Amino acid sequence: MCVYIQRAAQETYPSSGFRQAMTNKTPAYGARAAKASLAPMTIERRDPRPHDVEIEILYCGICHSDVHKVNDDWGNTHFPVVPGHEIVGRVVSRGGSASRFRKGDLVGVGCIVDSCRECPECRAGHEMFCEKGVTFTFDSLERDKHTWTSGGYSTQIVVDERYVVRVPKGLDPARAAPLLCAGITTYSPLRQFGCKRGDQVAVVGLGGLGHMAVKFAASMGADVSVLSGSRGKEKDAARLGAKRFVATKEPGALEALEGTFDLIVDTVSAPHNLNNQLTLLRNFGTLVLVGLPPAATPLDAGVLVHGNKRLAGSNIGGIPETQEMLDYCGKHEVVADIEVIKASGINDAYARMERGDVRYRFVIDGASFGA
Ligand code: NAP
Ligand code: ZN
Ligand code: ZN
């Protein structure tokens, strides 16, 4: 989840009497143990509290973080787990004090469903770094530090309206769902590192995040190169907006690109050689990691030092930037390329993602969870 590294609770949420009423039985899909197949299960959603909205889930994207979590790749999954943090749905009801959305509104929920709201990070809109511990959409503790969250592989979800975003008119709901994680996770670093017209930008790994990075960088006017392990994605890369395609495993492919890029966005989900990628940067260029492979990678200080190169990371994005990204997508007509599947197809989709065979996001039809 983005992500993934949740701080230990330093403090309990100040409000007492916050224990949730868990009453609404909701069809879902989840895993009962590490690496287990996902199977139908029933979860309970709370009754809407005053500031909550209840959302009927229309679509939920499958992020590779869902796969990492089910595999317990990061060693911190609490089972059973119901993944899913790329949610688009319709508001079906709201609590008495909720005012931002009305019944029928098309809304999104991404990786974050709560945080302390008071610390400097929350006030700055960086809720993922909440100093009192963010509550992620799934496999995370609610503010009561007791209740585990369940994600979007389900028919409905109840979320405080502060953490709900508006999906602009004109965006296809299924194709907008992946924007809630893959979209914000790639939009944010491109903004942070000042991607602009004429920049040489490389995207490593053409999957869910990678294809969004290509679309965003191209829409910002950059000259985009795709670095992929699969020659089979070459035509798609051009269609998505890339000017150059590099099959990284072909002999000499990387050497020819040394010193080329202002910015490299690395979305690869498996361990790989970062030193080779750093050599592809121009002096003062930046390699930003968004992929979260389960194992560490050696780093050669020399390749960073010679040329003042920068190595950075970027973790999803906060709620205000997620809304900004969605509004940008509405204006520039940016949406994901998807394969819509039924819930019964989740395990096949996971297997394909583990092989890098994704074009370019699986999105689950919300109506199929209870079917
Ligand atoms: P994805 O759709 O499965 O795409 C990953 C891509 O990595 C593949 O399509 C493939 O592209 C490449 N790849 C290279 N070696 C691979 C291997 N051995 N196995 C599988 N893929 C390989 O994944 P995603 O949803 O884009 O997520 C990518 C990574 O970002 C994951 O580690 C995920 O946990 C992480 N993530 C981080 C954040 C954050 O906040 N930083 C947010 C969301 C996800 P080619 O075929 O082109 O080589
Ligand atoms: Zn994600
Ligand atoms: Zn906070």
PDB file of C-alpha atoms and ligand atoms in Angstrom, residues 1-4 62-68 74 85-86 111 181-182 185-186 203-211 226-231 233 245 248-249 266-272 289-294 313-317 352-361, ligand 1:
ATOM      1  CA  MET A   1       0.000   0.000   0.000  1.00  0.00           C
ATOM      2  CA  CYS A   2       1.010   1.872  -0.741  1.00  0.00           C
ATOM      3  CA  VAL A   3       2.680   1.737   1.633  1.00  0.00           C
ATOM      4  CA  TYR A   4       3.429  -0.322   3.376  1.00  0.00           C
ATOM      5  CA  ILE A  62      -5.409  -4.776  -8.655  1.00  0.00           C
ATOM      6  CA  CYS A  63      -2.089  -3.248  -7.605  1.00  0.00           C
ATOM      7  CA  HIS A  64       1.094  -5.293  -7.324  1.00  0.00           C
ATOM      8  CA  SER A  65       1.129  -4.223  -3.673  1.00  0.00           C
ATOM      9  CA  ASP A  66      -1.983  -6.397  -3.243  1.00  0.00           C
ATOM     10  CA  VAL A  67       0.074  -9.314  -4.570  1.00  0.00           C
ATOM     11  CA  HIS A  68       3.037  -8.491  -2.288  1.00  0.00           C
ATOM     12  CA  TRP A  74       7.111  -7.499   3.275  1.00  0.00           C
ATOM     13  CA  HIS A  85      -7.042   0.317  -2.725  1.00  0.00           C
ATOM     14  CA  GLU A  86      -8.002   1.502  -6.196  1.00  0.00           C
ATOM     15  CA  CYS A 111      -4.629   3.941  -0.232  1.00  0.00           C
ATOM     16  CA  CYS A 181      -2.930   4.202  -6.591  1.00  0.00           C
ATOM     17  CA  ALA A 182      -1.018   3.672  -9.855  1.00  0.00           C
ATOM     18  CA  THR A 185       2.079   7.090  -7.259  1.00  0.00           C
ATOM     19  CA  THR A 186       3.467   8.130 -10.644  1.00  0.00           C
ATOM     20  CA  VAL A 203      10.125   4.659 -17.126  1.00  0.00           C
ATOM     21  CA  VAL A 204      11.435   1.274 -16.011  1.00  0.00           C
ATOM     22  CA  GLY A 205       8.875  -1.578 -15.990  1.00  0.00           C
ATOM     23  CA  LEU A 206       5.740  -1.305 -18.103  1.00  0.00           C
ATOM     24  CA  GLY A 207       3.015  -2.532 -15.764  1.00  0.00           C
ATOM     25  CA  GLY A 208       0.235  -0.738 -13.886  1.00  0.00           C
ATOM     26  CA  LEU A 209       2.400   2.036 -12.477  1.00  0.00           C
ATOM     27  CA  GLY A 210       4.723   2.139 -15.474  1.00  0.00           C
ATOM     28  CA  HIS A 211       2.032   2.695 -18.069  1.00  0.00           C
ATOM     29  CA  VAL A 226      10.351   2.802 -21.767  1.00  0.00           C
ATOM     30  CA  LEU A 227      12.884   0.340 -20.353  1.00  0.00           C
ATOM     31  CA  SER A 228      11.236  -3.055 -20.302  1.00  0.00           C
ATOM     32  CA  GLY A 229      12.233  -6.670 -19.837  1.00  0.00           C
ATOM     33  CA  SER A 230       9.690  -7.665 -22.456  1.00  0.00           C
ATOM     34  CA  ARG A 231      10.190  -6.769 -26.126  1.00  0.00           C
ATOM     35  CA  LYS A 233       5.384  -4.432 -25.025  1.00  0.00           C
ATOM     36  CA  PHE A 245      11.636   1.538 -26.316  1.00  0.00           C
ATOM     37  CA  THR A 248      16.904  -4.030 -21.154  1.00  0.00           C
ATOM     38  CA  LYS A 249      18.043  -7.646 -21.438  1.00  0.00           C
ATOM     39  CA  ASP A 266      11.593   2.867 -11.563  1.00  0.00           C
ATOM     40  CA  THR A 267       8.361   0.872 -11.093  1.00  0.00           C
ATOM     41  CA  VAL A 268       9.801  -2.658 -11.119  1.00  0.00           C
ATOM     42  CA  SER A 269       8.288  -5.028  -8.548  1.00  0.00           C
ATOM     43  CA  ALA A 270      11.217  -7.502  -8.381  1.00  0.00           C
ATOM     44  CA  PRO A 271      14.879  -7.054  -7.315  1.00  0.00           C
ATOM     45  CA  HIS A 272      17.061  -5.649 -10.115  1.00  0.00           C
ATOM     46  CA  LEU A 289      12.122   4.446  -6.926  1.00  0.00           C
ATOM     47  CA  VAL A 290       8.424   3.696  -6.606  1.00  0.00           C
ATOM     48  CA  GLY A 291       8.570  -0.092  -7.030  1.00  0.00           C
ATOM     49  CA  LEU A 292       8.926  -2.021  -3.777  1.00  0.00           C
ATOM     50  CA  PRO A 293      10.754  -5.300  -4.442  1.00  0.00           C
ATOM     51  CA  PRO A 294      10.784  -7.629  -1.442  1.00  0.00           C
ATOM     52  CA  GLY A 313      11.893   7.329  -3.358  1.00  0.00           C
ATOM     53  CA  SER A 314       8.259   8.333  -3.495  1.00  0.00           C
ATOM     54  CA  ASN A 315       5.329   6.961  -1.540  1.00  0.00           C
ATOM     55  CA  ILE A 316       1.837   7.259  -3.104  1.00  0.00           C
ATOM     56  CA  GLY A 317       0.558  10.818  -2.453  1.00  0.00           C
ATOM     57  CA  ARG A 352      -0.092 -13.054 -14.701  1.00  0.00           C
ATOM     58  CA  MET A 353       1.178 -10.045 -12.745  1.00  0.00           C
ATOM     59  CA  GLU A 354       3.874 -12.176 -11.176  1.00  0.00           C
ATOM     60  CA  ARG A 355       5.050 -13.013 -14.712  1.00  0.00           C
ATOM     61  CA  GLY A 356       4.985  -9.335 -15.739  1.00  0.00           C
ATOM     62  CA  ASP A 357       2.091 -10.172 -18.087  1.00  0.00           C
ATOM     63  CA  VAL A 358      -0.247  -7.248 -17.420  1.00  0.00           C
ATOM     64  CA  ARG A 359      -1.753  -4.852 -19.983  1.00  0.00           C
ATOM     65  CA  TYR A 360      -1.883  -2.707 -18.035  1.00  0.00           C
ATOM     66  CA  ARG A 361      -4.158  -2.975 -15.026  1.00  0.00           C
TER      67      ARG A 361
HETATM   68  P1  NAP B   1       2.841  -4.556 -12.165  1.00  0.00           P
HETATM   69  O1  NAP B   1       1.650  -3.995 -12.837  1.00  0.00           O
HETATM   70  O2  NAP B   1       2.867  -6.018 -11.865  1.00  0.00           O
HETATM   71  O3  NAP B   1       4.123  -4.132 -13.034  1.00  0.00           O
HETATM   72  C1  NAP B   1       5.441  -4.386 -12.616  1.00  0.00           C
HETATM   73  C2  NAP B   1       6.336  -4.443 -13.855  1.00  0.00           C
HETATM   74  O4  NAP B   1       7.681  -4.662 -13.410  1.00  0.00           O
HETATM   75  C3  NAP B   1       6.045  -5.586 -14.782  1.00  0.00           C
HETATM   76  O5  NAP B   1       4.988  -5.362 -15.680  1.00  0.00           O
HETATM   77  C4  NAP B   1       7.364  -5.742 -15.503  1.00  0.00           C
HETATM   78  O6  NAP B   1       7.469  -4.801 -16.557  1.00  0.00           O
HETATM   79  C5  NAP B   1       8.396  -5.334 -14.459  1.00  0.00           C
HETATM   80  N1  NAP B   1       9.125  -6.497 -13.938  1.00  0.00           N
HETATM   81  C6  NAP B   1      10.438  -6.668 -14.051  1.00  0.00           C
HETATM   82  N2  NAP B   1      10.851  -7.787 -13.478  1.00  0.00           N
HETATM   83  C7  NAP B   1       9.782  -8.375 -13.005  1.00  0.00           C
HETATM   84  C8  NAP B   1       9.577  -9.603 -12.310  1.00  0.00           C
HETATM   85  N3  NAP B   1      10.587 -10.427 -12.014  1.00  0.00           N
HETATM   86  N4  NAP B   1       8.315  -9.921 -11.949  1.00  0.00           N
HETATM   87  C9  NAP B   1       7.290  -9.088 -12.259  1.00  0.00           C
HETATM   88  N5  NAP B   1       7.454  -7.916 -12.908  1.00  0.00           N
HETATM   89  C10 NAP B   1       8.675  -7.546 -13.279  1.00  0.00           C
HETATM   90  O7  NAP B   1       3.105  -3.827 -10.759  1.00  0.00           O
HETATM   91  P2  NAP B   1       2.611  -2.367 -10.271  1.00  0.00           P
HETATM   92  O8  NAP B   1       1.262  -2.481  -9.691  1.00  0.00           O
HETATM   93  O9  NAP B   1       2.900  -1.406 -11.345  1.00  0.00           O
HETATM   94  O10 NAP B   1       3.600  -2.144  -9.025  1.00  0.00           O
HETATM   95  C11 NAP B   1       5.005  -2.061  -9.240  1.00  0.00           C
HETATM   96  C12 NAP B   1       5.722  -1.960  -7.901  1.00  0.00           C
HETATM   97  O11 NAP B   1       5.394  -0.704  -7.290  1.00  0.00           O
HETATM   98  C13 NAP B   1       5.334  -3.021  -6.866  1.00  0.00           C
HETATM   99  O12 NAP B   1       6.505  -3.402  -6.164  1.00  0.00           O
HETATM  100  C14 NAP B   1       4.362  -2.288  -5.953  1.00  0.00           C
HETATM  101  O13 NAP B   1       4.300  -2.824  -4.659  1.00  0.00           O
HETATM  102  C15 NAP B   1       4.975  -0.926  -5.942  1.00  0.00           C
HETATM  103  N6  NAP B   1       4.079   0.184  -5.560  1.00  0.00           N
HETATM  104  C16 NAP B   1       4.629   1.204  -4.874  1.00  0.00           C
HETATM  105  C17 NAP B   1       3.871   2.299  -4.547  1.00  0.00           C
HETATM  106  C18 NAP B   1       4.484   3.454  -3.834  1.00  0.00           C
HETATM  107  O14 NAP B   1       3.780   4.206  -3.150  1.00  0.00           O
HETATM  108  N7  NAP B   1       5.766   3.683  -3.982  1.00  0.00           N
HETATM  109  C19 NAP B   1       2.521   2.338  -4.920  1.00  0.00           C
HETATM  110  C20 NAP B   1       1.990   1.265  -5.638  1.00  0.00           C
HETATM  111  C21 NAP B   1       2.779   0.195  -5.962  1.00  0.00           C
HETATM  112  P3  NAP B   1       8.257  -5.147 -17.933  1.00  0.00           P
HETATM  113  O15 NAP B   1       7.544  -6.325 -18.524  1.00  0.00           O
HETATM  114  O16 NAP B   1       8.120  -3.902 -18.730  1.00  0.00           O
HETATM  115  O17 NAP B   1       9.685  -5.425 -17.552  1.00  0.00           O
END
